[in-house]
Amino acid sequence: MNQSSMLQNSLILTPLIGASDSLVKALGLSLLSLLVIGVYGLKMSVLRPRIVPSMQLITSIALAATLTSLAALALQAWAFELHQYLGFYVGLIALQCVALEYNGFFTQAGMIDRIRLYGMFLGLMITLGLVREGFGSGSFASHVSWLTGLTESNWQGWLLSADGGIRLAVIAPGGFILLGLLIAAKQAWPGASTSH
C-alpha cells in the first residue's frame, strides 16, 4: 500500500477546498475529522475480528455513519454557527472513514503512516485556512468564538487590510489555485523529493 493511493482515494479534496476558506472552519473540520476517524479506527479494530468478511463493509458504513452523526449532533450543540457552515462537510467524514477502511489504512498502514497522513491533512487544512482567510477577507481568526462555544464577541480577529481582501481566495476556484501554488512551492523547496 503506497501513500499516494491512500491520499488519492481518501476523498479529502472536497472538504480541503470547501471548508478551508477560514482558519476557524478549517481547524474545526480537521479536528472533528481526526476525532471521528480516530474513534472509527479504534472501534473497527475491535469489531473487525468478530464479524464475517462479507459483513465488514456494511458494518463499516453503519459505524462511520453513526460516529459522524454523533459528531454532527455534538457540533450542533457546542457550536451551532460552525455547524451551519460545516454541515455538509461533516457528512463526508463517514465517506472518508469507509474509503480509508476499504484501502486498508487501518489494517495495513503502520502507526507512523497513519500519524503522517493525519498530520498532512491537519497541516494542509490549517495552512489553506490561514492563507485563504488572510488573502480573502484580510483578517486572521475571525469568528474564533465558534470554536470555543462562547457567545459572539466584538472581536473580529486580526485585521490585515481594512478594505478586505481578494474575493477569489475564499471561493472554490481560489482554493484550487492556492492549493496548486502550495504544492508547487513544496516541490520547488530545496531538498524536496523529485520522485513522482
mmCIF file of C-alpha atoms in Angstrom:
data_model
loop_
_atom_site.group_PDB
_atom_site.id
_atom_site.type_symbol
_atom_site.label_atom_id
_atom_site.label_comp_id
_atom_site.label_asym_id
_atom_site.label_seq_id
_atom_site.Cartn_x
_atom_site.Cartn_y
_atom_site.Cartn_z
ATOM 1 C CA MET A 1 0.000 0.000 0.000
ATOM 2 C CA ASN A 2 1.572 3.268 -1.027
ATOM 3 C CA GLN A 3 0.793 6.636 0.449
ATOM 4 C CA SER A 4 -0.280 8.259 -2.817
ATOM 5 C CA SER A 5 -3.080 5.741 -3.353
ATOM 6 C CA MET A 6 -4.327 6.408 0.177
ATOM 7 C CA LEU A 7 -4.356 10.144 -0.411
ATOM 8 C CA GLN A 8 -5.932 9.749 -3.830
ATOM 9 C CA ASN A 9 -8.773 7.598 -2.554
ATOM 10 C CA SER A 10 -9.384 9.158 0.839
ATOM 11 C CA LEU A 11 -11.616 11.904 -0.562
ATOM 12 C CA ILE A 12 -10.028 14.731 1.377
ATOM 13 C CA LEU A 13 -10.046 17.149 -1.528
ATOM 14 C CA THR A 14 -13.704 18.177 -1.165
ATOM 15 C CA PRO A 15 -13.507 19.268 2.481
ATOM 16 C CA LEU A 16 -9.994 20.564 1.912
ATOM 17 C CA ILE A 17 -11.169 23.058 -0.692
ATOM 18 C CA GLY A 18 -14.720 23.629 0.521
ATOM 19 C CA ALA A 19 -14.182 24.142 4.238
ATOM 20 C CA SER A 20 -10.823 25.878 4.300
ATOM 21 C CA ASP A 21 -11.961 29.389 3.427
ATOM 22 C CA SER A 22 -11.285 30.479 7.011
ATOM 23 C CA LEU A 23 -8.999 29.305 9.779
ATOM 24 C CA VAL A 24 -11.856 28.563 12.176
ATOM 25 C CA LYS A 25 -13.728 26.392 9.672
ATOM 26 C CA ALA A 26 -10.555 24.571 8.635
ATOM 27 C CA LEU A 27 -9.493 23.931 12.213
ATOM 28 C CA GLY A 28 -12.980 22.866 13.272
ATOM 29 C CA LEU A 29 -13.442 20.387 10.434
ATOM 30 C CA SER A 30 -9.926 18.972 10.674
ATOM 31 C CA LEU A 31 -10.201 18.379 14.425
ATOM 32 C CA LEU A 32 -13.636 16.827 14.005
ATOM 33 C CA SER A 33 -12.326 14.613 11.191
ATOM 34 C CA LEU A 34 -9.348 13.465 13.233
ATOM 35 C CA LEU A 35 -11.601 12.668 16.181
ATOM 36 C CA VAL A 36 -14.137 10.677 14.146
ATOM 37 C CA ILE A 37 -11.514 8.826 12.095
ATOM 38 C CA GLY A 38 -9.521 8.003 15.224
ATOM 39 C CA VAL A 39 -12.551 6.651 17.095
ATOM 40 C CA TYR A 40 -13.632 4.792 13.970
ATOM 41 C CA GLY A 41 -10.226 3.109 13.704
ATOM 42 C CA LEU A 42 -10.342 2.025 17.346
ATOM 43 C CA LYS A 43 -13.891 0.670 17.080
ATOM 44 C CA MET A 44 -13.215 -1.200 13.843
ATOM 45 C CA SER A 45 -10.084 -2.792 15.311
ATOM 46 C CA VAL A 46 -12.328 -4.290 17.977
ATOM 47 C CA LEU A 47 -15.138 -5.257 15.582
ATOM 48 C CA ARG A 48 -13.087 -6.491 12.619
ATOM 49 C CA PRO A 49 -12.082 -9.895 14.095
ATOM 50 C CA ARG A 50 -15.635 -10.527 15.306
ATOM 51 C CA ILE A 51 -17.507 -10.095 12.027
ATOM 52 C CA VAL A 52 -17.518 -12.200 8.892
ATOM 53 C CA PRO A 53 -15.761 -10.618 5.884
ATOM 54 C CA SER A 54 -18.990 -10.367 3.897
ATOM 55 C CA MET A 55 -20.494 -8.103 6.579
ATOM 56 C CA GLN A 56 -17.424 -5.925 7.017
ATOM 57 C CA LEU A 57 -18.493 -3.247 4.502
ATOM 58 C CA ILE A 58 -21.988 -2.913 5.957
ATOM 59 C CA THR A 59 -20.571 -2.725 9.482
ATOM 60 C CA SER A 60 -18.044 -0.150 8.341
ATOM 61 C CA ILE A 61 -20.720 2.029 6.759
ATOM 62 C CA ALA A 62 -23.020 1.776 9.776
ATOM 63 C CA LEU A 63 -20.257 2.604 12.233
ATOM 64 C CA ALA A 64 -18.947 5.522 10.154
ATOM 65 C CA ALA A 65 -22.438 6.962 9.711
ATOM 66 C CA THR A 66 -23.201 6.598 13.423
ATOM 67 C CA LEU A 67 -19.986 8.251 14.565
ATOM 68 C CA THR A 68 -20.354 11.061 12.039
ATOM 69 C CA SER A 69 -23.965 11.674 13.074
ATOM 70 C CA LEU A 70 -22.949 11.809 16.729
ATOM 71 C CA ALA A 71 -20.150 14.227 15.882
ATOM 72 C CA ALA A 72 -22.550 16.412 13.896
ATOM 73 C CA LEU A 73 -25.004 16.487 16.797
ATOM 74 C CA ALA A 74 -22.224 17.360 19.241
ATOM 75 C CA LEU A 75 -21.009 20.112 16.924
ATOM 76 C CA GLN A 76 -24.536 21.438 16.591
ATOM 77 C CA ALA A 77 -24.934 21.541 20.375
ATOM 78 C CA TRP A 78 -21.498 23.029 21.049
ATOM 79 C CA ALA A 79 -21.002 25.464 18.176
ATOM 80 C CA PHE A 80 -24.178 25.966 16.187
ATOM 81 C CA GLU A 81 -22.747 28.660 13.902
ATOM 82 C CA LEU A 82 -19.820 26.447 12.945
ATOM 83 C CA HIS A 83 -22.223 23.551 12.367
ATOM 84 C CA GLN A 84 -24.235 25.702 9.953
ATOM 85 C CA TYR A 85 -21.142 26.331 7.825
ATOM 86 C CA LEU A 86 -19.714 22.809 8.048
ATOM 87 C CA GLY A 87 -22.889 20.713 7.966
ATOM 88 C CA PHE A 88 -22.368 19.227 4.511
ATOM 89 C CA TYR A 89 -18.658 18.569 5.020
ATOM 90 C CA VAL A 90 -19.188 16.810 8.345
ATOM 91 C CA GLY A 91 -21.251 14.205 6.492
ATOM 92 C CA LEU A 92 -18.309 13.470 4.209
ATOM 93 C CA ILE A 93 -16.243 12.247 7.164
ATOM 94 C CA ALA A 94 -18.186 8.970 7.092
ATOM 95 C CA LEU A 95 -17.283 8.519 3.450
ATOM 96 C CA GLN A 96 -13.621 9.147 4.278
ATOM 97 C CA CYS A 97 -13.725 6.503 7.011
ATOM 98 C CA VAL A 98 -15.179 3.895 4.660
ATOM 99 C CA ALA A 99 -12.700 4.758 1.898
ATOM 100 C CA LEU A 100 -9.776 4.516 4.300
ATOM 101 C CA GLU A 101 -11.079 1.184 5.597
ATOM 102 C CA TYR A 102 -11.504 -0.158 2.076
ATOM 103 C CA ASN A 103 -7.924 0.848 1.168
ATOM 104 C CA GLY A 104 -6.523 -0.966 4.197
ATOM 105 C CA PHE A 105 -5.438 2.171 6.004
ATOM 106 C CA PHE A 106 -6.380 0.788 9.418
ATOM 107 C CA THR A 107 -5.076 -2.742 8.823
ATOM 108 C CA GLN A 108 -2.016 -2.426 6.585
ATOM 109 C CA ALA A 109 -0.610 1.013 7.392
ATOM 110 C CA GLY A 110 1.651 1.370 10.391
ATOM 111 C CA MET A 111 1.091 3.864 13.165
ATOM 112 C CA ILE A 112 3.741 6.201 11.731
ATOM 113 C CA ASP A 113 1.993 6.244 8.324
ATOM 114 C CA ARG A 114 -1.352 6.997 9.950
ATOM 115 C CA ILE A 115 0.094 9.811 12.052
ATOM 116 C CA ARG A 116 1.829 11.201 8.961
ATOM 117 C CA LEU A 117 -1.444 11.230 6.983
ATOM 118 C CA TYR A 118 -3.319 12.821 9.897
ATOM 119 C CA GLY A 119 -0.581 15.436 10.211
ATOM 120 C CA MET A 120 -0.587 16.180 6.488
ATOM 121 C CA PHE A 121 -4.360 16.632 6.491
ATOM 122 C CA LEU A 122 -4.295 18.840 9.576
ATOM 123 C CA GLY A 123 -1.359 20.893 8.299
ATOM 124 C CA LEU A 124 -2.859 21.358 4.856
ATOM 125 C CA MET A 125 -6.255 22.368 6.245
ATOM 126 C CA ILE A 126 -4.753 24.904 8.657
ATOM 127 C CA THR A 127 -2.339 26.298 6.075
ATOM 128 C CA LEU A 128 -5.069 26.702 3.472
ATOM 129 C CA GLY A 129 -7.387 28.206 6.081
ATOM 130 C CA LEU A 130 -4.776 30.768 7.102
ATOM 131 C CA VAL A 131 -3.798 31.677 3.540
ATOM 132 C CA ARG A 132 -7.343 31.829 2.171
ATOM 133 C CA GLU A 133 -8.688 33.864 5.076
ATOM 134 C CA GLY A 134 -5.699 36.200 5.020
ATOM 135 C CA PHE A 135 -5.928 36.869 1.291
ATOM 136 C CA GLY A 136 -9.707 36.621 1.003
ATOM 137 C CA SER A 137 -11.004 38.649 3.914
ATOM 138 C CA GLY A 138 -7.894 40.458 5.093
ATOM 139 C CA SER A 139 -8.035 39.012 8.598
ATOM 140 C CA PHE A 140 -6.961 36.007 10.661
ATOM 141 C CA ALA A 141 -9.058 34.009 13.138
ATOM 142 C CA SER A 142 -12.320 35.846 12.724
ATOM 143 C CA HIS A 143 -15.238 34.032 14.375
ATOM 144 C CA VAL A 144 -12.916 32.204 16.776
ATOM 145 C CA SER A 145 -15.789 32.165 19.264
ATOM 146 C CA TRP A 146 -17.444 29.490 17.091
ATOM 147 C CA LEU A 147 -14.769 27.003 18.163
ATOM 148 C CA THR A 148 -14.865 27.881 21.830
ATOM 149 C CA GLY A 149 -18.652 27.707 22.098
ATOM 150 C CA LEU A 150 -18.784 31.111 23.766
ATOM 151 C CA THR A 151 -21.237 33.788 22.785
ATOM 152 C CA GLU A 152 -20.291 36.033 19.891
ATOM 153 C CA SER A 153 -17.926 38.770 20.952
ATOM 154 C CA ASN A 154 -16.999 42.003 19.236
ATOM 155 C CA TRP A 155 -13.519 40.700 18.394
ATOM 156 C CA GLN A 156 -13.200 40.209 14.645
ATOM 157 C CA GLY A 157 -9.756 38.630 14.519
ATOM 158 C CA TRP A 158 -6.533 40.258 13.472
ATOM 159 C CA LEU A 159 -7.144 42.657 10.619
ATOM 160 C CA LEU A 160 -4.561 42.750 7.870
ATOM 161 C CA SER A 161 -6.400 45.000 5.490
ATOM 162 C CA ALA A 162 -9.213 47.424 6.236
ATOM 163 C CA ASP A 163 -10.532 47.089 2.683
ATOM 164 C CA GLY A 164 -10.975 43.327 2.916
ATOM 165 C CA GLY A 165 -9.116 41.074 0.572
ATOM 166 C CA ILE A 166 -9.220 39.282 -2.740
ATOM 167 C CA ARG A 167 -12.615 37.613 -3.102
ATOM 168 C CA LEU A 168 -11.184 34.878 -5.331
ATOM 169 C CA ALA A 169 -9.257 33.397 -2.384
ATOM 170 C CA VAL A 170 -12.398 32.450 -0.453
ATOM 171 C CA ILE A 171 -14.294 30.750 -3.259
ATOM 172 C CA ALA A 172 -13.575 27.230 -4.504
ATOM 173 C CA PRO A 173 -11.568 28.139 -7.633
ATOM 174 C CA GLY A 174 -9.280 30.285 -5.498
ATOM 175 C CA GLY A 175 -8.865 27.364 -3.124
ATOM 176 C CA PHE A 176 -7.738 25.160 -6.019
ATOM 177 C CA ILE A 177 -5.337 27.852 -7.218
ATOM 178 C CA LEU A 178 -3.829 28.338 -3.748
ATOM 179 C CA LEU A 179 -3.565 24.573 -3.208
ATOM 180 C CA GLY A 180 -1.728 24.274 -6.524
ATOM 181 C CA LEU A 181 0.604 27.094 -5.544
ATOM 182 C CA LEU A 182 1.316 25.439 -2.185
ATOM 183 C CA ILE A 183 2.093 22.126 -3.898
ATOM 184 C CA ALA A 184 4.335 23.891 -6.416
ATOM 185 C CA ALA A 185 6.127 25.710 -3.587
ATOM 186 C CA LYS A 186 6.707 22.416 -1.795
ATOM 187 C CA GLN A 187 8.116 20.864 -4.976
ATOM 188 C CA ALA A 188 10.357 23.869 -5.562
ATOM 189 C CA TRP A 189 11.640 23.861 -1.989
ATOM 190 C CA PRO A 190 15.294 22.760 -1.809
ATOM 191 C CA GLY A 191 15.592 19.187 -0.646
ATOM 192 C CA ALA A 192 12.108 18.186 -1.800
ATOM 193 C CA SER A 193 11.922 14.800 -3.441
ATOM 194 C CA THR A 194 11.547 14.804 -7.219
ATOM 195 C CA SER A 195 10.104 11.302 -7.487
ATOM 196 C CA HIS A 196 6.518 11.014 -8.656
#
